[in-house]
PDB file of C-alpha atoms and ligand atoms in Angstrom:
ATOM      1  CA  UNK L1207      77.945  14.021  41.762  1.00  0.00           C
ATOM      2  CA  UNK L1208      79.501  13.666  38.775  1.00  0.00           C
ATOM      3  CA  UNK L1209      81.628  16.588  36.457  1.00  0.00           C
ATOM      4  CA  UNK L1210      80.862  16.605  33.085  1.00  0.00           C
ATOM      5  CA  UNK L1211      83.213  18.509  30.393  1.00  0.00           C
ATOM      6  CA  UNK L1212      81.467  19.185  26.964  1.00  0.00           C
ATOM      7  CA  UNK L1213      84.205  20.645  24.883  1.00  0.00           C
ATOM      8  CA  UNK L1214      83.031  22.488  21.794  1.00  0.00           C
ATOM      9  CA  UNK L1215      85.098  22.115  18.911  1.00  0.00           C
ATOM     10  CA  UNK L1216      82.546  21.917  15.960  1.00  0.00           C
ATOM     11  CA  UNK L1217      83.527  26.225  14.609  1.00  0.00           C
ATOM     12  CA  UNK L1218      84.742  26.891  11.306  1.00  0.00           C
ATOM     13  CA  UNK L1219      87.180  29.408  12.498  1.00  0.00           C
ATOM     14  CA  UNK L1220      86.055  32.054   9.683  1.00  0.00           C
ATOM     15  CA  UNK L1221      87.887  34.872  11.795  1.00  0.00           C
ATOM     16  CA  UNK L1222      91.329  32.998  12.067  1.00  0.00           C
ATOM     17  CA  UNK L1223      92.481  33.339   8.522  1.00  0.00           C
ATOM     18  CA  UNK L1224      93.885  29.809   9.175  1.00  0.00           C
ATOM     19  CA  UNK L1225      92.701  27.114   5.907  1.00  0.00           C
ATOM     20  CA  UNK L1226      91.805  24.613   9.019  1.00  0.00           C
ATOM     21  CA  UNK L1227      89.564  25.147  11.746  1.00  0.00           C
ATOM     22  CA  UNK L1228      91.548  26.841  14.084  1.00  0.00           C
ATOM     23  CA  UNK L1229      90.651  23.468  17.078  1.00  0.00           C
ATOM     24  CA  UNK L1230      93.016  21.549  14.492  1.00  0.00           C
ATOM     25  CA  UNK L1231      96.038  24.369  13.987  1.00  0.00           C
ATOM     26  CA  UNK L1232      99.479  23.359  15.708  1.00  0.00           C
ATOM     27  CA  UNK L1233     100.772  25.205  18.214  1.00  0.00           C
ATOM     28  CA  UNK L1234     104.978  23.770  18.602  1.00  0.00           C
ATOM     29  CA  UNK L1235     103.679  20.015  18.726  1.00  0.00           C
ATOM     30  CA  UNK L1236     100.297  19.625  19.763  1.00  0.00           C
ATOM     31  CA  UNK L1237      97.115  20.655  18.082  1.00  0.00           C
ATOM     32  CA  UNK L1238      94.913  23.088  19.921  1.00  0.00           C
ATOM     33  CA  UNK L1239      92.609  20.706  20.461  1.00  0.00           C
ATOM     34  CA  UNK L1240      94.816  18.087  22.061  1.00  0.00           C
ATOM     35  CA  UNK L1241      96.361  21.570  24.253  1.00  0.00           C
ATOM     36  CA  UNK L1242      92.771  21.915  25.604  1.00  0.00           C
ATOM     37  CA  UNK L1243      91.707  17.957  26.310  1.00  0.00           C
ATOM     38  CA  UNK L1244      95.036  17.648  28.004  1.00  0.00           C
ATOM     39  CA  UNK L1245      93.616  20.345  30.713  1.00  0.00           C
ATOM     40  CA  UNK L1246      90.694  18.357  31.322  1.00  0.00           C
ATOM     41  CA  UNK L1247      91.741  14.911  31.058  1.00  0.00           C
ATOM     42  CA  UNK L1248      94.140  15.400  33.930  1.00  0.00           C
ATOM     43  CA  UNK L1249      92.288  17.341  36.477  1.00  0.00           C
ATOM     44  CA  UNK L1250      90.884  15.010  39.164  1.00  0.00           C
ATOM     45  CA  UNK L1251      87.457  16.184  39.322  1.00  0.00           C
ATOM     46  CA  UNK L1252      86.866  15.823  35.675  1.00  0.00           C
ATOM     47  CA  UNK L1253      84.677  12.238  35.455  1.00  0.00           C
ATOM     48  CA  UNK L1254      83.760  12.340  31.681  1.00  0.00           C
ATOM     49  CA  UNK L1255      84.483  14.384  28.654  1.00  0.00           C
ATOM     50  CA  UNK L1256      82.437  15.023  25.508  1.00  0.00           C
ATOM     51  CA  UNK L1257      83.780  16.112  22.897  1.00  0.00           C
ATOM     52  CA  UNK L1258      81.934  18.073  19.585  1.00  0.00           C
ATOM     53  CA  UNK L1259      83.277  17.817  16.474  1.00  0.00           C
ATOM     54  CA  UNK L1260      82.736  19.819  13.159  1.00  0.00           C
ATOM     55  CA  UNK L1261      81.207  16.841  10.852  1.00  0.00           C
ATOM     56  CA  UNK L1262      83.455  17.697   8.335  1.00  0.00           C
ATOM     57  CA  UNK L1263      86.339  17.000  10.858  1.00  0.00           C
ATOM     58  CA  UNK L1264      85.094  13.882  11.972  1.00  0.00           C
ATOM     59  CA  UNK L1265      87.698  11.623  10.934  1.00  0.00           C
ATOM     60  CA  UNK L1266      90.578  14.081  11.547  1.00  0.00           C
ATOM     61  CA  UNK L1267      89.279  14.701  14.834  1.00  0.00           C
ATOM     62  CA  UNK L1268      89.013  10.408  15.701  1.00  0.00           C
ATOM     63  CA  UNK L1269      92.555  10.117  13.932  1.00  0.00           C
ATOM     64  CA  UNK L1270      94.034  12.980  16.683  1.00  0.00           C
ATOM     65  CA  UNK L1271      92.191  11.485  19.562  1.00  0.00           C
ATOM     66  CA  UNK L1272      93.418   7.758  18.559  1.00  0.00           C
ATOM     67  CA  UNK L1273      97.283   9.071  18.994  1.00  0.00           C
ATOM     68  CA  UNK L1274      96.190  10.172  22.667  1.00  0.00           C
ATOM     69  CA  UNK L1275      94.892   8.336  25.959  1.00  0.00           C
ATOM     70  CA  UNK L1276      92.014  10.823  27.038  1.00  0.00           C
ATOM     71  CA  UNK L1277      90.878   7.522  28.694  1.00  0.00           C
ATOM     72  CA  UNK L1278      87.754  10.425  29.855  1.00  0.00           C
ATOM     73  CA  UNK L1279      86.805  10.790  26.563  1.00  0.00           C
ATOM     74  CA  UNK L1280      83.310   9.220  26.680  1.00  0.00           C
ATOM     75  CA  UNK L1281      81.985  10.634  23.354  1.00  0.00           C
ATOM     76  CA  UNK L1282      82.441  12.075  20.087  1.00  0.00           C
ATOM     77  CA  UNK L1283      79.303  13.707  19.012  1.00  0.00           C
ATOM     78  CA  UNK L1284      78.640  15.933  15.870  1.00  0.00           C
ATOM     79  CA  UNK L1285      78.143  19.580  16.544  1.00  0.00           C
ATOM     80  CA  UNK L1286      75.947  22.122  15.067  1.00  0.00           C
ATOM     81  CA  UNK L1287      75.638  25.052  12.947  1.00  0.00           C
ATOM     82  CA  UNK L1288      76.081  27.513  15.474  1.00  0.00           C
ATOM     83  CA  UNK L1289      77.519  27.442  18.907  1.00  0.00           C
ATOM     84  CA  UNK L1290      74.216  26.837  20.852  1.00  0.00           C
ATOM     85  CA  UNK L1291      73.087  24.009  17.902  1.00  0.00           C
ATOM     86  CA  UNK L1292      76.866  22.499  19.496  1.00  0.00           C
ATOM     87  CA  UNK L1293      76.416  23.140  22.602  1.00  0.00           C
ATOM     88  CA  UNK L1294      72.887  21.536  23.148  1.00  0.00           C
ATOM     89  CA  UNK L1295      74.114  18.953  20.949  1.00  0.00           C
ATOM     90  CA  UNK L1296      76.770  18.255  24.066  1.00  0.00           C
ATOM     91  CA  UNK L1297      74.540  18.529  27.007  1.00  0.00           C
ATOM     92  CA  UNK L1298      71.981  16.177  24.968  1.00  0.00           C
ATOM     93  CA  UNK L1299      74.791  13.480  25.354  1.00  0.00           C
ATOM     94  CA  UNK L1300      74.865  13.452  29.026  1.00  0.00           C
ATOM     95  CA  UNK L1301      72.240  10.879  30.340  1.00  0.00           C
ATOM     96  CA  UNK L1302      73.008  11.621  33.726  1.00  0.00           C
ATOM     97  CA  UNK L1303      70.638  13.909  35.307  1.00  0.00           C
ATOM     98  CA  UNK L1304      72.693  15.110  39.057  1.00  0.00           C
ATOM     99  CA  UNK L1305      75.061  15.893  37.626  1.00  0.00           C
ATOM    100  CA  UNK L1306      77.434  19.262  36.503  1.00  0.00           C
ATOM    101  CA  UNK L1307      78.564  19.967  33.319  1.00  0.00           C
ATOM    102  CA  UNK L1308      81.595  22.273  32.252  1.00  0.00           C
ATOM    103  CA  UNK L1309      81.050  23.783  29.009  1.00  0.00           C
ATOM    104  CA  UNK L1310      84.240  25.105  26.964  1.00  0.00           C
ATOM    105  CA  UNK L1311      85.214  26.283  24.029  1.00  0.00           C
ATOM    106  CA  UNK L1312      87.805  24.054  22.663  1.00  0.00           C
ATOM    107  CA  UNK L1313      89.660  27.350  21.268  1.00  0.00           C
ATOM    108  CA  UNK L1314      90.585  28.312  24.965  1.00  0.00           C
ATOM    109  CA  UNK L1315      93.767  26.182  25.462  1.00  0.00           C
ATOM    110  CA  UNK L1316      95.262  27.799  28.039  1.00  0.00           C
ATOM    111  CA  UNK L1317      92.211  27.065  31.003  1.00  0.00           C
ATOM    112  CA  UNK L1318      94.250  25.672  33.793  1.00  0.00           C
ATOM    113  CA  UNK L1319      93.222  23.207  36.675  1.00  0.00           C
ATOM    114  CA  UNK L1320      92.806  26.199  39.153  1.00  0.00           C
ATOM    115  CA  UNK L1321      89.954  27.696  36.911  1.00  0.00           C
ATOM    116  CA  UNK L1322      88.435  24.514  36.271  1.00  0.00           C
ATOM    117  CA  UNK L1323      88.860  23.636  40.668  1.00  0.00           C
ATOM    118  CA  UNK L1324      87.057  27.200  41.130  1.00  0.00           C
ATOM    119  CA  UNK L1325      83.950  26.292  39.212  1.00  0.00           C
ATOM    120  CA  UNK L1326      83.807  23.091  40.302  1.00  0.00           C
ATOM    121  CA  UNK L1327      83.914  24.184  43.847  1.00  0.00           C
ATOM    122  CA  UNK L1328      81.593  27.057  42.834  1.00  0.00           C
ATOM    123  CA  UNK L1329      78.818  24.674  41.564  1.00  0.00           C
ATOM    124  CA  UNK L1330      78.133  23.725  45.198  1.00  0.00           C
ATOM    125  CA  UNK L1331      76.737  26.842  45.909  1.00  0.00           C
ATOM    126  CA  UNK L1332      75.162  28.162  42.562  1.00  0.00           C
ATOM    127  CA  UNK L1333      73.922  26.005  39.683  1.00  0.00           C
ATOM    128  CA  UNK L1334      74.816  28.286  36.822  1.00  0.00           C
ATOM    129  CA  UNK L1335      78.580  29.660  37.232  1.00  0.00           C
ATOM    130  CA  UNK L1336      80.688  31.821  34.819  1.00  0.00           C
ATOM    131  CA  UNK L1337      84.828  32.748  34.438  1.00  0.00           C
ATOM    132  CA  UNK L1338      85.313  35.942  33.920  1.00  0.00           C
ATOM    133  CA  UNK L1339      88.188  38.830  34.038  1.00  0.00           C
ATOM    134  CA  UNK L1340      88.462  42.443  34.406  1.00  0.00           C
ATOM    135  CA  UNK L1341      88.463  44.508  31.538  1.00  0.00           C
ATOM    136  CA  UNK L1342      91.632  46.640  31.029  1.00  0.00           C
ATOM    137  CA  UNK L1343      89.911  49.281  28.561  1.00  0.00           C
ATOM    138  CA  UNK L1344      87.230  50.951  29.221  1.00  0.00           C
ATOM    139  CA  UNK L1345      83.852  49.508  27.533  1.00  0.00           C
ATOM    140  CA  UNK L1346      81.121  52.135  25.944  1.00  0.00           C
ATOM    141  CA  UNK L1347      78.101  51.589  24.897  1.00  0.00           C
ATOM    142  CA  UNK L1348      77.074  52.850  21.395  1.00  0.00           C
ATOM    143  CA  UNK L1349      73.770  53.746  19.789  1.00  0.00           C
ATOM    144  CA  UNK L1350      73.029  52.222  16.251  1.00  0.00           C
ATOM    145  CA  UNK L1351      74.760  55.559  14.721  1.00  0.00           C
ATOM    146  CA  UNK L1352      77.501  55.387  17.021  1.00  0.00           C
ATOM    147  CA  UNK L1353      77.031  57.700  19.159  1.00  0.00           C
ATOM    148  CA  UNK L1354      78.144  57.032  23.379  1.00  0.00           C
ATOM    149  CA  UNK L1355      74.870  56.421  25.345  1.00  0.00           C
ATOM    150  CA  UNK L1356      76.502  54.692  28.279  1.00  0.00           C
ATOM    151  CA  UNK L1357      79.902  54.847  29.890  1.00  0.00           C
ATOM    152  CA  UNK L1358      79.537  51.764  32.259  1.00  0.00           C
ATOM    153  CA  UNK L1359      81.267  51.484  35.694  1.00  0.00           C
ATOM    154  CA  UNK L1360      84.578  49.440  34.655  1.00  0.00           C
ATOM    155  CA  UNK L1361      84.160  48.470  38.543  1.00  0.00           C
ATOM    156  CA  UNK L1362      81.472  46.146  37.616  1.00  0.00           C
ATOM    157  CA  UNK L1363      82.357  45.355  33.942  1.00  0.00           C
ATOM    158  CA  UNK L1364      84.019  41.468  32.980  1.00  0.00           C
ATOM    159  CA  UNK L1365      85.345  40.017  30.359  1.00  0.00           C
ATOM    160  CA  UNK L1366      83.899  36.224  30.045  1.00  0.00           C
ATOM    161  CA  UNK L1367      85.972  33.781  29.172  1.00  0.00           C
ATOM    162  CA  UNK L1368      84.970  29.387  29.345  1.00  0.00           C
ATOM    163  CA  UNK L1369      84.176  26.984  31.025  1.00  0.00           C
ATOM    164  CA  UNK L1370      80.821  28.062  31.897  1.00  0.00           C
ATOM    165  CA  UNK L1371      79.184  25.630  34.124  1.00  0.00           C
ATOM    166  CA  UNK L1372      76.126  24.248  35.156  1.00  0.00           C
ATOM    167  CA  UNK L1373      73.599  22.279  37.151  1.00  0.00           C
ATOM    168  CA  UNK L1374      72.648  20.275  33.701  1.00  0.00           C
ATOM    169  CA  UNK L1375      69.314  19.635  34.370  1.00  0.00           C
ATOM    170  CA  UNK L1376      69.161  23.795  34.562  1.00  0.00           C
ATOM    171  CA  UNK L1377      70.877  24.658  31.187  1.00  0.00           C
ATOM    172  CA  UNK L1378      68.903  22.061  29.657  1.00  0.00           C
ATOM    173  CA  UNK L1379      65.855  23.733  30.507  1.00  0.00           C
ATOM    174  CA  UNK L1380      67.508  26.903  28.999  1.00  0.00           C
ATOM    175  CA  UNK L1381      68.272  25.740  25.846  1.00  0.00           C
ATOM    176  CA  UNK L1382      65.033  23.605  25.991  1.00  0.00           C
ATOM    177  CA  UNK L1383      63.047  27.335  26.269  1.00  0.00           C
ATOM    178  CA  UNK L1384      65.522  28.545  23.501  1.00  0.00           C
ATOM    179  CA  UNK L1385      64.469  25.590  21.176  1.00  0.00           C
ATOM    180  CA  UNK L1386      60.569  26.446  21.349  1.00  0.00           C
ATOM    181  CA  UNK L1387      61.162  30.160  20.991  1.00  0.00           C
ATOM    182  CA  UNK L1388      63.087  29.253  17.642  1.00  0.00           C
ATOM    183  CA  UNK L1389      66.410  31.173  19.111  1.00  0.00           C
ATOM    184  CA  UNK L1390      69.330  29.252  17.972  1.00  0.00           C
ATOM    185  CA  UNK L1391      72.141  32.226  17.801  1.00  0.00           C
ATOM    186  CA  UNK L1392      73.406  32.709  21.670  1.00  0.00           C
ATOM    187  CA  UNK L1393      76.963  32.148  21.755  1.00  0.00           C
ATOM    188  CA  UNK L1394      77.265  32.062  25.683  1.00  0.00           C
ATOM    189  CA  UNK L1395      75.102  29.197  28.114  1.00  0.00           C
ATOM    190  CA  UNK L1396      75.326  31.739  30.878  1.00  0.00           C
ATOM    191  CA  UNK L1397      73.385  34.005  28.449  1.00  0.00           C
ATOM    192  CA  UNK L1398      70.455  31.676  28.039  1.00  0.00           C
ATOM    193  CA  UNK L1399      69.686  31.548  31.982  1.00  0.00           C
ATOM    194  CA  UNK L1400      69.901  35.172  32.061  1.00  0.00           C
ATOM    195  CA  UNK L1401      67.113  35.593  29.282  1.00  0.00           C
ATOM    196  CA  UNK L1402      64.679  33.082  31.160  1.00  0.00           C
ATOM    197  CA  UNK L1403      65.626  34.504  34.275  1.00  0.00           C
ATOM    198  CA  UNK L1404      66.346  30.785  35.948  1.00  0.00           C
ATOM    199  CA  UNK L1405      69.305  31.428  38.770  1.00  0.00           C
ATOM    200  CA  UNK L1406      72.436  33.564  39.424  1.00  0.00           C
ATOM    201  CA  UNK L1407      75.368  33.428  37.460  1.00  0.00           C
ATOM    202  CA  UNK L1408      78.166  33.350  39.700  1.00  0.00           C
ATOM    203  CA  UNK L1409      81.739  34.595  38.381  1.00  0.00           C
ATOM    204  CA  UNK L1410      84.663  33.035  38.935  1.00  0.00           C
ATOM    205  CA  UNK L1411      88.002  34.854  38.214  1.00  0.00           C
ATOM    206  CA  UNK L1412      89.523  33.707  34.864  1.00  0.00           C
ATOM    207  CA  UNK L1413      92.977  34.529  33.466  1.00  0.00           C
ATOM    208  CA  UNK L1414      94.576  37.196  30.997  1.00  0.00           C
ATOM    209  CA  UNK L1415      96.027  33.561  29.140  1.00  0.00           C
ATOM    210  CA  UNK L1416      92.413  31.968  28.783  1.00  0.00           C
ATOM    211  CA  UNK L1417      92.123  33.723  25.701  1.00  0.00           C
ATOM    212  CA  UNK L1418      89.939  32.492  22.558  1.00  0.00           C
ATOM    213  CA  UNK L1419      92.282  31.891  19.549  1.00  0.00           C
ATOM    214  CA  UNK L1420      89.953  34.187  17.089  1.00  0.00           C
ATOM    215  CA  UNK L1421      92.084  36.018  15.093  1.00  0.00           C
ATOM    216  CA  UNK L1422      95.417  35.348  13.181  1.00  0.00           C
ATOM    217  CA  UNK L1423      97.424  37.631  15.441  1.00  0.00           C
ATOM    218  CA  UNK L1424      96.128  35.204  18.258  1.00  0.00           C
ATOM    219  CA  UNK L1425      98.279  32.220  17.168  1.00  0.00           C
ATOM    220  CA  UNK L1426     101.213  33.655  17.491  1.00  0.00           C
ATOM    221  CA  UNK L1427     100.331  34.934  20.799  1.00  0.00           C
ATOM    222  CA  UNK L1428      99.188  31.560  21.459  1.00  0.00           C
ATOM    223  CA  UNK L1429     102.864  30.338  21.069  1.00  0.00           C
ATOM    224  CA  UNK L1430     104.253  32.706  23.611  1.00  0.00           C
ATOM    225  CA  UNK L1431     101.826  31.850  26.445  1.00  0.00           C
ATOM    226  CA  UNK L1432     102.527  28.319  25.432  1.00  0.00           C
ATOM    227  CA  UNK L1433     106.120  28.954  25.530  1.00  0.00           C
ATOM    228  CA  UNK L1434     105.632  30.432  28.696  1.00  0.00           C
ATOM    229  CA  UNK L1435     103.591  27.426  30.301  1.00  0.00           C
ATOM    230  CA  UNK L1436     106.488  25.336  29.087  1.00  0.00           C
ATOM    231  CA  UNK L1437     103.948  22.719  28.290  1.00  0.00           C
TER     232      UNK L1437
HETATM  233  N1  CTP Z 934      81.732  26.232  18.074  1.00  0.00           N
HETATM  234  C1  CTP Z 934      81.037  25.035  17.918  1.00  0.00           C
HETATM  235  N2  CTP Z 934      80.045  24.942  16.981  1.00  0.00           N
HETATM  236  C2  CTP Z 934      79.733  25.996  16.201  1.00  0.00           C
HETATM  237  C3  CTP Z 934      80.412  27.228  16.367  1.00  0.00           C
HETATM  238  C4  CTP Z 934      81.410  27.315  17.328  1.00  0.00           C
HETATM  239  O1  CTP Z 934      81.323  24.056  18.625  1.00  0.00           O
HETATM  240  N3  CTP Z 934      78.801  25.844  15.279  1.00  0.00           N
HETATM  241  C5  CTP Z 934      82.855  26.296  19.036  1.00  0.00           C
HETATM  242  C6  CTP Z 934      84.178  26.617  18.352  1.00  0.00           C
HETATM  243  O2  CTP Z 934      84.772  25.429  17.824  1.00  0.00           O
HETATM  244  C7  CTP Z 934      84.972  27.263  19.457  1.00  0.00           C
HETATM  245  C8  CTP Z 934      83.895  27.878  20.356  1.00  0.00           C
HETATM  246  O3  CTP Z 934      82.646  27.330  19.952  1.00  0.00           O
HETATM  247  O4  CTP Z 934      85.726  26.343  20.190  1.00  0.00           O
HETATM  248  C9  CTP Z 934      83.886  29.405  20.305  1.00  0.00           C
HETATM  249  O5  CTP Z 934      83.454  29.853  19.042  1.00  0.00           O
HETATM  250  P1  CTP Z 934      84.234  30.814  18.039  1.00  0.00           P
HETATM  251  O6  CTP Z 934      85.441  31.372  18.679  1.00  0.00           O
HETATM  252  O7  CTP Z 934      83.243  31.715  17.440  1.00  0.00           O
HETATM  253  O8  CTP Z 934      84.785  29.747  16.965  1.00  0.00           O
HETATM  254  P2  CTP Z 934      84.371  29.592  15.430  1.00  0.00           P
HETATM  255  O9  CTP Z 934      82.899  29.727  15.294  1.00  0.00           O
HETATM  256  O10 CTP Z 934      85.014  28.344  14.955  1.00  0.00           O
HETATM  257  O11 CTP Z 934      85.127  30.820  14.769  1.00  0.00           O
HETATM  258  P3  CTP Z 934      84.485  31.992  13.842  1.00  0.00           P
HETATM  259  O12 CTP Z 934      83.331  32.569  14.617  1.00  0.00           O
HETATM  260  O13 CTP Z 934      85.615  32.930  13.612  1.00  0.00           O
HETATM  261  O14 CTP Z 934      84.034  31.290  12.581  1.00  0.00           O
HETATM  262 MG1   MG Z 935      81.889  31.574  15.842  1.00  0.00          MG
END
């Protein structure tokens, strides 16, 4: 059975502060982007990669690719308006229908092979499969007026990072049930089997250094874990 990675790279990075999409900043020598196919493109079990680009990055995007050989790299599809619009735009790609498909934000450039080996191994035993890490503060849950209501077990609290993974004939079916019910805002996959109730989400463990680049602070942060790597 083949693995699948749909790497979404189609955000506007509003929250970065950056004047590019964040997929296209530099970190030392290497776009984000390039940081995060690298990942994929060398781990064994990784058959075919799709990538989603921002239309209005489409050439930029082609021109980075074209100085790389991500020999994976089956397609270059147009993404969305939001994350979902993307991410169904990536599983819509993949004809294939045994097969599993690794979804991941291309703004998590520090996934390493061991994540990627724990979902794949995970996907034999569950079809819908999440990464995930503890939460060091505590996490409350507020009212509308911000008042505490809940004060949740920290035990059983995560913090999710990507890839999440899936049978793909499953998630299609999820965003399939989104589609007709007009929801196009979910920014998790894992989210839309939970609201149609179609399997278990198994979690993986994730890492402190799979983190999002979201906000400015977050390149610089970026650097150091990079640095770190010595990648
Ligand atoms: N993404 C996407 N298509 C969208 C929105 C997001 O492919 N329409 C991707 C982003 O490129 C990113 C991932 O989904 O790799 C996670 O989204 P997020 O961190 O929210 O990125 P942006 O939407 O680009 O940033 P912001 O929300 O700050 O604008
Ligand atoms: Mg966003």
């Amino acid at each position: 059975m083949k693995n699948y990675a749909v790497i979404l790279a189609s955000g506007s990075g509003e929250r970065s502060g950056l004047n590019i999409p964040k997929q296209f900043a530099m970190i030392n020598e290497k776009t984000v982007l390039e940081l995060t196919l690298d990942v994929f493109s060398s781990h064994k079990n990784i058959d075919e990669i799709i990538l989603v680009t921002n239309p209005d990055y489409f050439e930029l995007t082609n021109e980075i690719i074209s100085k790389n050989n991500y020999y994976k790299l089956e397609k270059i599809i147009k993404g969305g308006a939001t994350r979902q619009q993307s991410s169904y735009a990536g599983i819509s790609a993949i004809e294939d229908t045994n097969a599993n498909v690794l979804i991941h934000d291309a703004a998590r450039p520090f996934v390493t092979h061991e994540i990627i080996s724990k979902c794949i191994n995970a996907l034999k035993e569950y079809k819908a499969v999440n990464v995930a890490i503890e939460s060091s503060d505590t996490i409350i849950e507020v009212t509308y007026d911000n008042i505490i209501n809940n004060v949740p077990d920290r035990k059983y609290l995560r913090r999710c990072q990507t890839p999440q993974c899936f049978d793909i004939k499953l998630i299609k079916k999820a965003h399939e049930l989104a589609i007709k019910e007009n929801t196009d805002n979910i920014t998790d996959d894992c989210g839309l089997i939970l609201r149609y109730n179609l399997a278990d989400v198994y979690v993986v463990q994730g890492s402190t250094d799979n983190i999002k680049i979201t906000y400015p602070m977050d390149m610089e942060i970026a650097k150091l874990i990079l640095k770190k790597e010595s990648r």
